[in-house]
PDB file of C-alpha atoms and ligand atoms in Angstrom:
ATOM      1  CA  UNK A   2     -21.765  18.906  10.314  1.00 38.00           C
ATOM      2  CA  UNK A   3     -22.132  20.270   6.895  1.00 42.00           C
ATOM      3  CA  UNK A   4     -18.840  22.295   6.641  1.00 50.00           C
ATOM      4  CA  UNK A   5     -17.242  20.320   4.391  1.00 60.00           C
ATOM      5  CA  UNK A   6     -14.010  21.388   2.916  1.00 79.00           C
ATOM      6  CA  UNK A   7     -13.067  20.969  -0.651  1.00 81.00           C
ATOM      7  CA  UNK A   8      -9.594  22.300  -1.825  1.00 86.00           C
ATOM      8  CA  UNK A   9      -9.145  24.456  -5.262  1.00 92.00           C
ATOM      9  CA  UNK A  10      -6.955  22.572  -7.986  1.00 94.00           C
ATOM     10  CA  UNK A  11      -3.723  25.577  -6.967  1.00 96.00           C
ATOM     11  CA  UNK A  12      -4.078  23.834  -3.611  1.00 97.00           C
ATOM     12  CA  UNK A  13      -4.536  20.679  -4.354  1.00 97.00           C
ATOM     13  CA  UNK A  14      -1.058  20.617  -6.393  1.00 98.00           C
ATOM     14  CA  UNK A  15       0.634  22.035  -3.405  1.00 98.00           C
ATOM     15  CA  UNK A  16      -0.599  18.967  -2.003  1.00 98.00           C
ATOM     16  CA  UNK A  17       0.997  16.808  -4.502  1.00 98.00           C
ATOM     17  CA  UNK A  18       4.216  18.439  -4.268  1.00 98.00           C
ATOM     18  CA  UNK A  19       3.703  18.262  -0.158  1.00 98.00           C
ATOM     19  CA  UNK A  20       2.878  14.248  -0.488  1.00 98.00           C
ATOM     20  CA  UNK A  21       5.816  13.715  -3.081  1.00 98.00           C
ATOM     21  CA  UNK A  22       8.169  15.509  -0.219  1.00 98.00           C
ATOM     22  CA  UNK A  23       6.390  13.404   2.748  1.00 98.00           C
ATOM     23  CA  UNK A  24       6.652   9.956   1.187  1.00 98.00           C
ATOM     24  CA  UNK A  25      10.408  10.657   0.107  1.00 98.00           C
ATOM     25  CA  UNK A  26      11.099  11.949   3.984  1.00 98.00           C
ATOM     26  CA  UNK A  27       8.784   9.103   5.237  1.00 98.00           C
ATOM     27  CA  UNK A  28      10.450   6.471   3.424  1.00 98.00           C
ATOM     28  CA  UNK A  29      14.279   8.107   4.374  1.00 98.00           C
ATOM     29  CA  UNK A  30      13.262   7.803   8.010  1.00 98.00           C
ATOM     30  CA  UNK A  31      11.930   4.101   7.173  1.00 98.00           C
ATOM     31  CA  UNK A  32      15.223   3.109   6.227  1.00 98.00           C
ATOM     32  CA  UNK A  33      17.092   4.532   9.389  1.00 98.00           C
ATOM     33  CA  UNK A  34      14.915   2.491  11.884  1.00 98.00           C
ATOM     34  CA  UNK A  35      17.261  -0.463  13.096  1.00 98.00           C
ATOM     35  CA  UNK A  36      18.335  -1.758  16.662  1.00 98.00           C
ATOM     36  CA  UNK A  37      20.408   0.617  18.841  1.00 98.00           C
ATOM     37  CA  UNK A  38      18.819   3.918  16.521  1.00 98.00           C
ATOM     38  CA  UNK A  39      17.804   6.578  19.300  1.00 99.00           C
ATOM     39  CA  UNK A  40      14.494   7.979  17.720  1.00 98.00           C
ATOM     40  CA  UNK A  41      15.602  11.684  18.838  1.00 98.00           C
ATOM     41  CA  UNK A  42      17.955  11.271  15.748  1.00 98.00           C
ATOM     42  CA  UNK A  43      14.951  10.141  13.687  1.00 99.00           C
ATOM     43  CA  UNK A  44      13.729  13.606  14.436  1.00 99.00           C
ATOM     44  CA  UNK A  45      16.426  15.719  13.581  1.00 98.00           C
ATOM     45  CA  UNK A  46      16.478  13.501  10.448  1.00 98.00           C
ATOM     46  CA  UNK A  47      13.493  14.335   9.690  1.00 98.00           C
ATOM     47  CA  UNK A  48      13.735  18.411  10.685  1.00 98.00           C
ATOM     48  CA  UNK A  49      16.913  18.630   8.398  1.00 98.00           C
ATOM     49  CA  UNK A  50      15.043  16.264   5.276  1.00 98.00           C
ATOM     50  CA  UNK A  51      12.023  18.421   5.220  1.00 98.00           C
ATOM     51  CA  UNK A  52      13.630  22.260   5.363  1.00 98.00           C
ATOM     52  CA  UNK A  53      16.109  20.732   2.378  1.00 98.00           C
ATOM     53  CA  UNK A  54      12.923  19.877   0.447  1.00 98.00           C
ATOM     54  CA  UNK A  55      11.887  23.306   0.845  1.00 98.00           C
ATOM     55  CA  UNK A  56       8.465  21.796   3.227  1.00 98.00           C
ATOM     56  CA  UNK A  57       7.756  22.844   7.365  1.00 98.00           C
ATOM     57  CA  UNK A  58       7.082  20.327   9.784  1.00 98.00           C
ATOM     58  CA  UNK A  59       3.362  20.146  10.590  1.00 98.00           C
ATOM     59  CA  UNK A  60       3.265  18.919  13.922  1.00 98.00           C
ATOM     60  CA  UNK A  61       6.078  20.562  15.781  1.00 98.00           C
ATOM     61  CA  UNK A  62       4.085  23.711  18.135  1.00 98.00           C
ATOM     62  CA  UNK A  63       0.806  21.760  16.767  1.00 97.00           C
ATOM     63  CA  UNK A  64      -1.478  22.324  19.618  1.00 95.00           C
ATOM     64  CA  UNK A  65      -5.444  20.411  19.230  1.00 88.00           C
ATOM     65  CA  UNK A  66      -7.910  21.325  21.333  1.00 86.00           C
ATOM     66  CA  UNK A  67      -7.555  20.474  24.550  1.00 86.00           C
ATOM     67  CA  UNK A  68      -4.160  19.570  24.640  1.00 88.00           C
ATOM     68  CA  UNK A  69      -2.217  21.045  27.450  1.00 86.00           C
ATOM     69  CA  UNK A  70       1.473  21.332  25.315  1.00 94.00           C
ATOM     70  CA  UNK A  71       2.070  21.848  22.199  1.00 97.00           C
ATOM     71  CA  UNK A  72       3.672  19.063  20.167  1.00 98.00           C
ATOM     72  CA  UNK A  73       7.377  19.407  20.647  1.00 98.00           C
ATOM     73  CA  UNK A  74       8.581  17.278  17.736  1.00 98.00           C
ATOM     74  CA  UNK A  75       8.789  16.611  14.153  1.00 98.00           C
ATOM     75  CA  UNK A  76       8.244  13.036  14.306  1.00 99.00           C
ATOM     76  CA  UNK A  77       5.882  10.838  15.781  1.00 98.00           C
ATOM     77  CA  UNK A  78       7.927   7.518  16.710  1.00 99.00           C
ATOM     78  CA  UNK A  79       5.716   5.114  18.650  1.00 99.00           C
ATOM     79  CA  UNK A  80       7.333   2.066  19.681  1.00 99.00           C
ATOM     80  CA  UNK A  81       5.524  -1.431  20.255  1.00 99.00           C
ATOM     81  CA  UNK A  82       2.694  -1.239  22.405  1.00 98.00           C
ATOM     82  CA  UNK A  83       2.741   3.159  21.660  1.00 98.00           C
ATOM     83  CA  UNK A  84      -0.151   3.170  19.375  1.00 98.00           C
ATOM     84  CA  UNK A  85       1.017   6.836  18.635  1.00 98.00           C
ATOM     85  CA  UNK A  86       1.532  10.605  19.130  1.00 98.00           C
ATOM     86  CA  UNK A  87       4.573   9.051  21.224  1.00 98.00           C
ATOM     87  CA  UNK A  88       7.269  12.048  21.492  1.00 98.00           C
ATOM     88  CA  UNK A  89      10.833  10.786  20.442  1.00 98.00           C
ATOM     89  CA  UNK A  90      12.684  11.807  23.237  1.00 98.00           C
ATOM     90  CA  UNK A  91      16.379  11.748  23.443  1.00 98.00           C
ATOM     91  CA  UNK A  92      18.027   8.237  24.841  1.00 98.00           C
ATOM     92  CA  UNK A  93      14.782   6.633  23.548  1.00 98.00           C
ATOM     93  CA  UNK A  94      16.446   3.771  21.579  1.00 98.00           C
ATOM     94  CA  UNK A  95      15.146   1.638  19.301  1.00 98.00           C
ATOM     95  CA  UNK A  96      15.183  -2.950  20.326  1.00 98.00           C
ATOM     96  CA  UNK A  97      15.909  -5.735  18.654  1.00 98.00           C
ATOM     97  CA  UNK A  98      12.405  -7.195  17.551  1.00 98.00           C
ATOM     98  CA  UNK A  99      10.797  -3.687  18.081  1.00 98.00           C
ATOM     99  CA  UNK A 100       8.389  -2.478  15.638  1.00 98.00           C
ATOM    100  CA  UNK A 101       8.156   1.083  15.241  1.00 99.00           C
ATOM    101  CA  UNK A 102       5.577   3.822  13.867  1.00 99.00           C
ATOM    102  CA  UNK A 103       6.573   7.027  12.040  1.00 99.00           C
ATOM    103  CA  UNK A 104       4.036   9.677  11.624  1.00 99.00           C
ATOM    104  CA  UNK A 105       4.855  12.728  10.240  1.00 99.00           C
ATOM    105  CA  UNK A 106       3.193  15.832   8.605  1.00 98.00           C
ATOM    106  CA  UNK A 107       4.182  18.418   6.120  1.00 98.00           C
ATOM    107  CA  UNK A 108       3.187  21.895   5.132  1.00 98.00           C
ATOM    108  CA  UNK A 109       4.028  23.267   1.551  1.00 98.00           C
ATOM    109  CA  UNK A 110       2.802  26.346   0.224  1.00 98.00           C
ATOM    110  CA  UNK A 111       0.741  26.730   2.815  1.00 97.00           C
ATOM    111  CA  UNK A 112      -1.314  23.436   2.259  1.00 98.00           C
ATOM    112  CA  UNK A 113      -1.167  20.559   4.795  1.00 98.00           C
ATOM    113  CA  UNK A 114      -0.539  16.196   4.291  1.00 98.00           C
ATOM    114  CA  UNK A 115      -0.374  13.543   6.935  1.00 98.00           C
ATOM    115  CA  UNK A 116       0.793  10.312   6.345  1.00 99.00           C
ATOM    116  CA  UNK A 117       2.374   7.361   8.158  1.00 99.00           C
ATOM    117  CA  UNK A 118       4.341   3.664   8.519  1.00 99.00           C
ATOM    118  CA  UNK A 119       5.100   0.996  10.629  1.00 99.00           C
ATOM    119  CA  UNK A 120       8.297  -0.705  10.473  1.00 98.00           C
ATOM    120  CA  UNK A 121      10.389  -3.509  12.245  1.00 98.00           C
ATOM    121  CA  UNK A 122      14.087  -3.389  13.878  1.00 98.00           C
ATOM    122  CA  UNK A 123      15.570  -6.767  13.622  1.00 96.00           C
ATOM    123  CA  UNK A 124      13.717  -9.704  13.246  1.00 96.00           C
ATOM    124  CA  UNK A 125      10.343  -9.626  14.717  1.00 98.00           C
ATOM    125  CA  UNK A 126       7.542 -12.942  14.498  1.00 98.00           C
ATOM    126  CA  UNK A 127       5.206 -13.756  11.809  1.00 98.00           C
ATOM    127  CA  UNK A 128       2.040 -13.090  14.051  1.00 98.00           C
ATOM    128  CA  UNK A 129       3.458  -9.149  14.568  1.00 98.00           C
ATOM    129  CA  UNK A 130       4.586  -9.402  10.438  1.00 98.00           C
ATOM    130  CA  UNK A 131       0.830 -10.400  10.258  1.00 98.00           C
ATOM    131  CA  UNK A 132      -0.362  -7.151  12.076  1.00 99.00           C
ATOM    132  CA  UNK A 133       1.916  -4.672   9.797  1.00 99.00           C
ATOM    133  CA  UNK A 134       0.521  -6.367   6.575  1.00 98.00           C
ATOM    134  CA  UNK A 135      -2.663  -6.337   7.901  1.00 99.00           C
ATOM    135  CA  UNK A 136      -2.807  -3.253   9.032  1.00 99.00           C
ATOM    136  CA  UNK A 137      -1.314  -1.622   5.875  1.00 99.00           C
ATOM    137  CA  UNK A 138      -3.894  -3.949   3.986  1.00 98.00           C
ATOM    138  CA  UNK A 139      -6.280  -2.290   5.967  1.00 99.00           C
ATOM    139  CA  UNK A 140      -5.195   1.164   4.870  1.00 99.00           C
ATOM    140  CA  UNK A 141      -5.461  -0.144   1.216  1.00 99.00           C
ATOM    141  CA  UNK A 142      -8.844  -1.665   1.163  1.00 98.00           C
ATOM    142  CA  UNK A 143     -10.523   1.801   3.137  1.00 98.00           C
ATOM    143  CA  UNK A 144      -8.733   3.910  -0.120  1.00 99.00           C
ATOM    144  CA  UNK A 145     -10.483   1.141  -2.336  1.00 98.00           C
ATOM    145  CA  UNK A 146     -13.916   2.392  -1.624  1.00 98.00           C
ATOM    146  CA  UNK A 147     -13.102   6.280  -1.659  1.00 98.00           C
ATOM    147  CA  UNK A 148     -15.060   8.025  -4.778  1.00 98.00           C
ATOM    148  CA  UNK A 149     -17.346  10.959  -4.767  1.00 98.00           C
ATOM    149  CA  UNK A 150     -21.216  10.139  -3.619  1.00 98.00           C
ATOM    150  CA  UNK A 151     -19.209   6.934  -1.446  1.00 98.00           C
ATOM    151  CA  UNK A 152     -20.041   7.528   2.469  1.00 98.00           C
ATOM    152  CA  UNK A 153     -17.362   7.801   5.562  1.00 98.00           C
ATOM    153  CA  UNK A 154     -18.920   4.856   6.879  1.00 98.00           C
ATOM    154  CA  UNK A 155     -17.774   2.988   3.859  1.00 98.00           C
ATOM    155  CA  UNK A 156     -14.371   3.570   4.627  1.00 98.00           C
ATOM    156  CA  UNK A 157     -14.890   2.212   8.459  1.00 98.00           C
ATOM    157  CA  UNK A 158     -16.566  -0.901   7.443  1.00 98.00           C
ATOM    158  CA  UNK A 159     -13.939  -1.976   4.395  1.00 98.00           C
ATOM    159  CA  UNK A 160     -10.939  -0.630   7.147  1.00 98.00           C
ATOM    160  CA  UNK A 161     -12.355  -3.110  10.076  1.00 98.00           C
ATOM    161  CA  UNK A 162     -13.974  -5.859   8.157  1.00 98.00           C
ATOM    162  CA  UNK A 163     -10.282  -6.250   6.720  1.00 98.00           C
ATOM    163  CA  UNK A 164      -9.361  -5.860  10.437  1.00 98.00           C
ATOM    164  CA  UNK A 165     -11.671  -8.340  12.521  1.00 98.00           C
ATOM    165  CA  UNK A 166     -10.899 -11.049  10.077  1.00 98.00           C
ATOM    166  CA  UNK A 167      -7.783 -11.303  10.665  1.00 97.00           C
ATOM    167  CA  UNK A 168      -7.997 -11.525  14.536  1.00 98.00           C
ATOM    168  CA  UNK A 169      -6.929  -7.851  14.917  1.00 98.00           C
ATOM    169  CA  UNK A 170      -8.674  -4.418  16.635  1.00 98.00           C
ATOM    170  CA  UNK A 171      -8.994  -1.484  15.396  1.00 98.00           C
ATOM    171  CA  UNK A 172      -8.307   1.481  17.472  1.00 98.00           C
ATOM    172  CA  UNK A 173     -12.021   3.321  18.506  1.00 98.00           C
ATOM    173  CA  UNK A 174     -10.839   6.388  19.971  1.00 98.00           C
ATOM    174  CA  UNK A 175      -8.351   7.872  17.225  1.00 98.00           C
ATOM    175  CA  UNK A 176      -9.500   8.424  13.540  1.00 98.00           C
ATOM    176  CA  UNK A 177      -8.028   9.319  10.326  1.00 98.00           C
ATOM    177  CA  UNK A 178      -9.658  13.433   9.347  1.00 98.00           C
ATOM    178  CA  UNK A 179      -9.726  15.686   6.840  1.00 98.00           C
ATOM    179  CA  UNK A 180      -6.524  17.660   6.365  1.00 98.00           C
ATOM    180  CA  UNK A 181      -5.463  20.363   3.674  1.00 97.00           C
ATOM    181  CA  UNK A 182      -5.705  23.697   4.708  1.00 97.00           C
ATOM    182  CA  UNK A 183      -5.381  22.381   8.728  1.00 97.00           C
ATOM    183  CA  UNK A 184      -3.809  19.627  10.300  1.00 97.00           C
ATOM    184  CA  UNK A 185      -7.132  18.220  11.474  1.00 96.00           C
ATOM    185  CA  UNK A 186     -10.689  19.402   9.586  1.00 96.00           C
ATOM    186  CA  UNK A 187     -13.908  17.944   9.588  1.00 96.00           C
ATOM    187  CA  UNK A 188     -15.288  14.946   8.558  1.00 97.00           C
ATOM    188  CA  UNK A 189     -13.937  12.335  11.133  1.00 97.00           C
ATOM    189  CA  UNK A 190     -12.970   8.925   9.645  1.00 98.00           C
ATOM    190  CA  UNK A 191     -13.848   5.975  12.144  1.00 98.00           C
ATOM    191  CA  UNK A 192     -11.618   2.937  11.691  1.00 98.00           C
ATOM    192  CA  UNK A 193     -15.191   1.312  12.141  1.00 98.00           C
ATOM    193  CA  UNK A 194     -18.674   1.606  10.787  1.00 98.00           C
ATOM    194  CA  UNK A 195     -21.687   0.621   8.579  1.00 98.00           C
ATOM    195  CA  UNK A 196     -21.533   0.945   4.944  1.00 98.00           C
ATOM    196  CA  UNK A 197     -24.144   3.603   3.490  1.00 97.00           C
ATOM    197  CA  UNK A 198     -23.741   5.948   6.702  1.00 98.00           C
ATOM    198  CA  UNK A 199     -22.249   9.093   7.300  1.00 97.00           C
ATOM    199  CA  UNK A 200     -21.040  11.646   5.477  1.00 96.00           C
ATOM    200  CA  UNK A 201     -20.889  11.871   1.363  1.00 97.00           C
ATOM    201  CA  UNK A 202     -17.510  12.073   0.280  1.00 98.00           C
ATOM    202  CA  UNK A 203     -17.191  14.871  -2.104  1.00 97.00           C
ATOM    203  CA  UNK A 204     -14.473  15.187  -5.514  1.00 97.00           C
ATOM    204  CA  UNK A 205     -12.057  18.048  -4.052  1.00 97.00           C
ATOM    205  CA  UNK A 206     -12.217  16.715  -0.234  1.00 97.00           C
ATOM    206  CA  UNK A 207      -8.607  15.859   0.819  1.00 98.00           C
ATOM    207  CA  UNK A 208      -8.576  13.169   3.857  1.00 98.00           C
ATOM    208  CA  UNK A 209      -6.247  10.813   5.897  1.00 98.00           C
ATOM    209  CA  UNK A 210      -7.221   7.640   6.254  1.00 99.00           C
ATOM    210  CA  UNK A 211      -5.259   6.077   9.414  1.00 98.00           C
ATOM    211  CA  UNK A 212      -5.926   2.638  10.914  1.00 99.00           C
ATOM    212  CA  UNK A 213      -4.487   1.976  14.014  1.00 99.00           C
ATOM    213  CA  UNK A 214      -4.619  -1.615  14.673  1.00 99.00           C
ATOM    214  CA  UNK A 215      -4.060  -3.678  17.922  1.00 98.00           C
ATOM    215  CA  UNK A 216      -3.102  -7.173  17.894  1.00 98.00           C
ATOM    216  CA  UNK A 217      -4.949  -7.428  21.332  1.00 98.00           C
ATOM    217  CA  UNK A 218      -7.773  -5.075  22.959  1.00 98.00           C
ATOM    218  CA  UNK A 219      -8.645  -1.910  21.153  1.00 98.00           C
ATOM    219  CA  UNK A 220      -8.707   0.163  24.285  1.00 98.00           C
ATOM    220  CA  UNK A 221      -5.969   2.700  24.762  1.00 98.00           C
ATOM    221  CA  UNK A 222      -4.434   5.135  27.646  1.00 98.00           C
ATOM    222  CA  UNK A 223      -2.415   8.415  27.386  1.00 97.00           C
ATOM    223  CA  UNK A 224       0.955   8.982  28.950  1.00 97.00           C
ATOM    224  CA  UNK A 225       1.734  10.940  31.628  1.00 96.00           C
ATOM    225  CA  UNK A 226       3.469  13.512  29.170  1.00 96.00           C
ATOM    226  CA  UNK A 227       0.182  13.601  27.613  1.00 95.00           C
ATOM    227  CA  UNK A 228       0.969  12.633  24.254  1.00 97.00           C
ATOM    228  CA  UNK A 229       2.154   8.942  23.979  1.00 98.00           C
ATOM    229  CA  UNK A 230      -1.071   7.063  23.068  1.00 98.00           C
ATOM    230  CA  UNK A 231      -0.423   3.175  24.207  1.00 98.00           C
ATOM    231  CA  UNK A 232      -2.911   0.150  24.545  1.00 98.00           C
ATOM    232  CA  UNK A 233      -4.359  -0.690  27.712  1.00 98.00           C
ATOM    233  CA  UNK A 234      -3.257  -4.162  27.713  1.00 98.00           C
ATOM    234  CA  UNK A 235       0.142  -3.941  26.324  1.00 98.00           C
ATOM    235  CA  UNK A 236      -0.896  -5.380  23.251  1.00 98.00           C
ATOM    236  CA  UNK A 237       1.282  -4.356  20.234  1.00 99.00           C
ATOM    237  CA  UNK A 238      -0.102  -1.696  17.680  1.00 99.00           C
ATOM    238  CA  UNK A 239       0.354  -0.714  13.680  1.00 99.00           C
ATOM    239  CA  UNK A 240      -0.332   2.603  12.449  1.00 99.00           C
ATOM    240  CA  UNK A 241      -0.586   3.280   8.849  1.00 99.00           C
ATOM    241  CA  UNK A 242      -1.825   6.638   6.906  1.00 99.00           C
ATOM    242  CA  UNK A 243      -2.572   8.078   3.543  1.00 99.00           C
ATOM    243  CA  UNK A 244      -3.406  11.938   2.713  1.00 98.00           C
ATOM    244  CA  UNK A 245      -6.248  10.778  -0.054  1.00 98.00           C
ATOM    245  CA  UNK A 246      -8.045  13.100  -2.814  1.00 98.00           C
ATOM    246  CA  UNK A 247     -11.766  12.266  -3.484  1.00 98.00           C
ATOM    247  CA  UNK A 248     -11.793  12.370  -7.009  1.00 98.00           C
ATOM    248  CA  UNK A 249     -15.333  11.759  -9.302  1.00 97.00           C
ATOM    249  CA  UNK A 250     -14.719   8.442 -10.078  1.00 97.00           C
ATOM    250  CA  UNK A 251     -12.184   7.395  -7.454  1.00 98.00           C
ATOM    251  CA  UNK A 252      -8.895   8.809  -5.314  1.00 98.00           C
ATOM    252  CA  UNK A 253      -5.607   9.894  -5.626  1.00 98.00           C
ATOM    253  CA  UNK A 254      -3.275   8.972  -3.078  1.00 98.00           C
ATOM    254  CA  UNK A 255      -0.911  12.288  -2.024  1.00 98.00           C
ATOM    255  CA  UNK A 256       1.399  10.669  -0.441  1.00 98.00           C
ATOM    256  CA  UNK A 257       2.758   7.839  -2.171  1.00 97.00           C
ATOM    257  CA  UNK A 258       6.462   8.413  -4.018  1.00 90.00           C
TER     258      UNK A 258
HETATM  259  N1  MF3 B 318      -1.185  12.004  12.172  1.00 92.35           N
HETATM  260  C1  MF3 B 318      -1.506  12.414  13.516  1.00 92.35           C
HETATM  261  C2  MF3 B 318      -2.987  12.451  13.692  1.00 92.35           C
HETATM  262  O1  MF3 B 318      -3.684  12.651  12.733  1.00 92.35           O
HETATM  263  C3  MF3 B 318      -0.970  13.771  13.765  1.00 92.35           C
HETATM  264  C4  MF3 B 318      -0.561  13.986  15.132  1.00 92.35           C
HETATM  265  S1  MF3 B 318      -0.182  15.631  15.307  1.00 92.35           S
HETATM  266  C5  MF3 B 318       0.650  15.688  16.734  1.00 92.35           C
HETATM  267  O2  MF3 B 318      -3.473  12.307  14.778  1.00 92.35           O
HETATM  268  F1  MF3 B 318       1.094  16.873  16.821  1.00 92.35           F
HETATM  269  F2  MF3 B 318      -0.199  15.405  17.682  1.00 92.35           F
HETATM  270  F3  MF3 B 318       1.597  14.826  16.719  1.00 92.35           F
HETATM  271 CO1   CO B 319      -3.534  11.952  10.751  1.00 92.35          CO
END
């Protein structure tokens, strides 16, 4: 509970150069998602953008607990109702009127940043524009409240208070984490919550903050290859993510160009 990680200023500016790399990739890959795109090219993209940049992939081999394969990918490109972890397997193409999640992770100098988007293909309608916006929104207003001496629980309420009034659910079974010297460290960050609980965020913690918004039920299911994450109901989902610096008097976002 208490082993909260803070991150030294050397490794902190890896992390900046990391982000700057990540949000210039991220933004790359952005740009290439249109109809008839097969997201296994997205990937190699993204493999070929990162080792140029002088950055690893993070998640390719990534193994959590309790997984029973490793990652196989670069990329995370979850499609429509694919909330995400969805592997972007060859022939996969990308629809007309899809919209489509990128989530990808970088590792420079040894020091790790998460971060991700959700973007359409073609023309898509203003209820599912509404659930990007709102979901990215979302993303915005849970950075809003990070300072030292805030609380995790904070971020949850300003993430699904934005949310809920919109008509939206957040995801309960994924949250955003710490990250920096691992893809995944302690605290957890619900997508939910009370404000004044949980943890104290602390100036030197490094965390991703990751809604992942429904524009139906909240409830999700895994894949058979045990990786795609999709929603129960078929309900289309947003994903969006920040690598975040607690700072004394507020945040720095990492990965933003
Ligand atoms: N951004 C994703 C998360 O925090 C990272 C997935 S790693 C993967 O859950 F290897 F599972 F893809
Ligand atoms: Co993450």
């Amino acid at each position: 509970m208490t082993s909260i990680i803070t991150s030294t200023q050397e490794e902190i500016a890896a992390m900046r150069i990391g982000g700057k790399i990540l949000a210039d990739v991220l933004a790359h890959l952005a740009m290439m998602v249109a109809p008839g795109v097969d997201a296994a090219s997205l990937n190699t993209e993204a493999e070929a953008l990162i080792a140029a940049r002088g950055a690893t992939p993070l998640f390719l081999g990534y193994r959590p607990d309790g997984a029973s394969s490793p990652y196989p990918a670069t990329v995370c490109v979850s499609i429509n109702d694919e909330v995400v972890h969805a592997i972007p397997y060859k022939g996969k193409i990308i629809m007309d009127g899809d919209i489509v999640s990128l989530d990808l992770g970088v590792r420079y100098n040894g020091m790790c940043v998460d971060s991700a988007l959700t973007v359409t293909a073609g023309v898509v309608p203003a209820r599912t524009q509404k659930l990007i916006a709102v979901t990215k929104k979302a993303l915005y207003e849970g950075i809003a409240v990070v300072r030292a001496g805030a609380r995790i629980g904070d971020i949850g309420h300003a993430v699904q208070s934005c949310v809920e009034r919109e008509g939206f659910s957040v995801v309960r079974e994924l949250a955003g984490h710490g990250v920096g010297h691992h893809a995944h460290e302690e605290p957890m960050i619900l997508n939910f919550g009370k404000k004044a609980t949980g943890e104290l965020l602390i100036a030197g913690m490094t965390i991703a903050i990751e809604p992942m918004v429904t524009s139906g039920d909240w409830r999700i299911k895994t894949d058979e290859d045990g990786w795609g994450i999709r929603t129960m109901d078929g309900s289309l989902a947003a994903h969006f993510e920040h690598t975040v610096l607690v700072t004394k008097d507020g945040y720095e976002i990492l990965t933003e160009a």
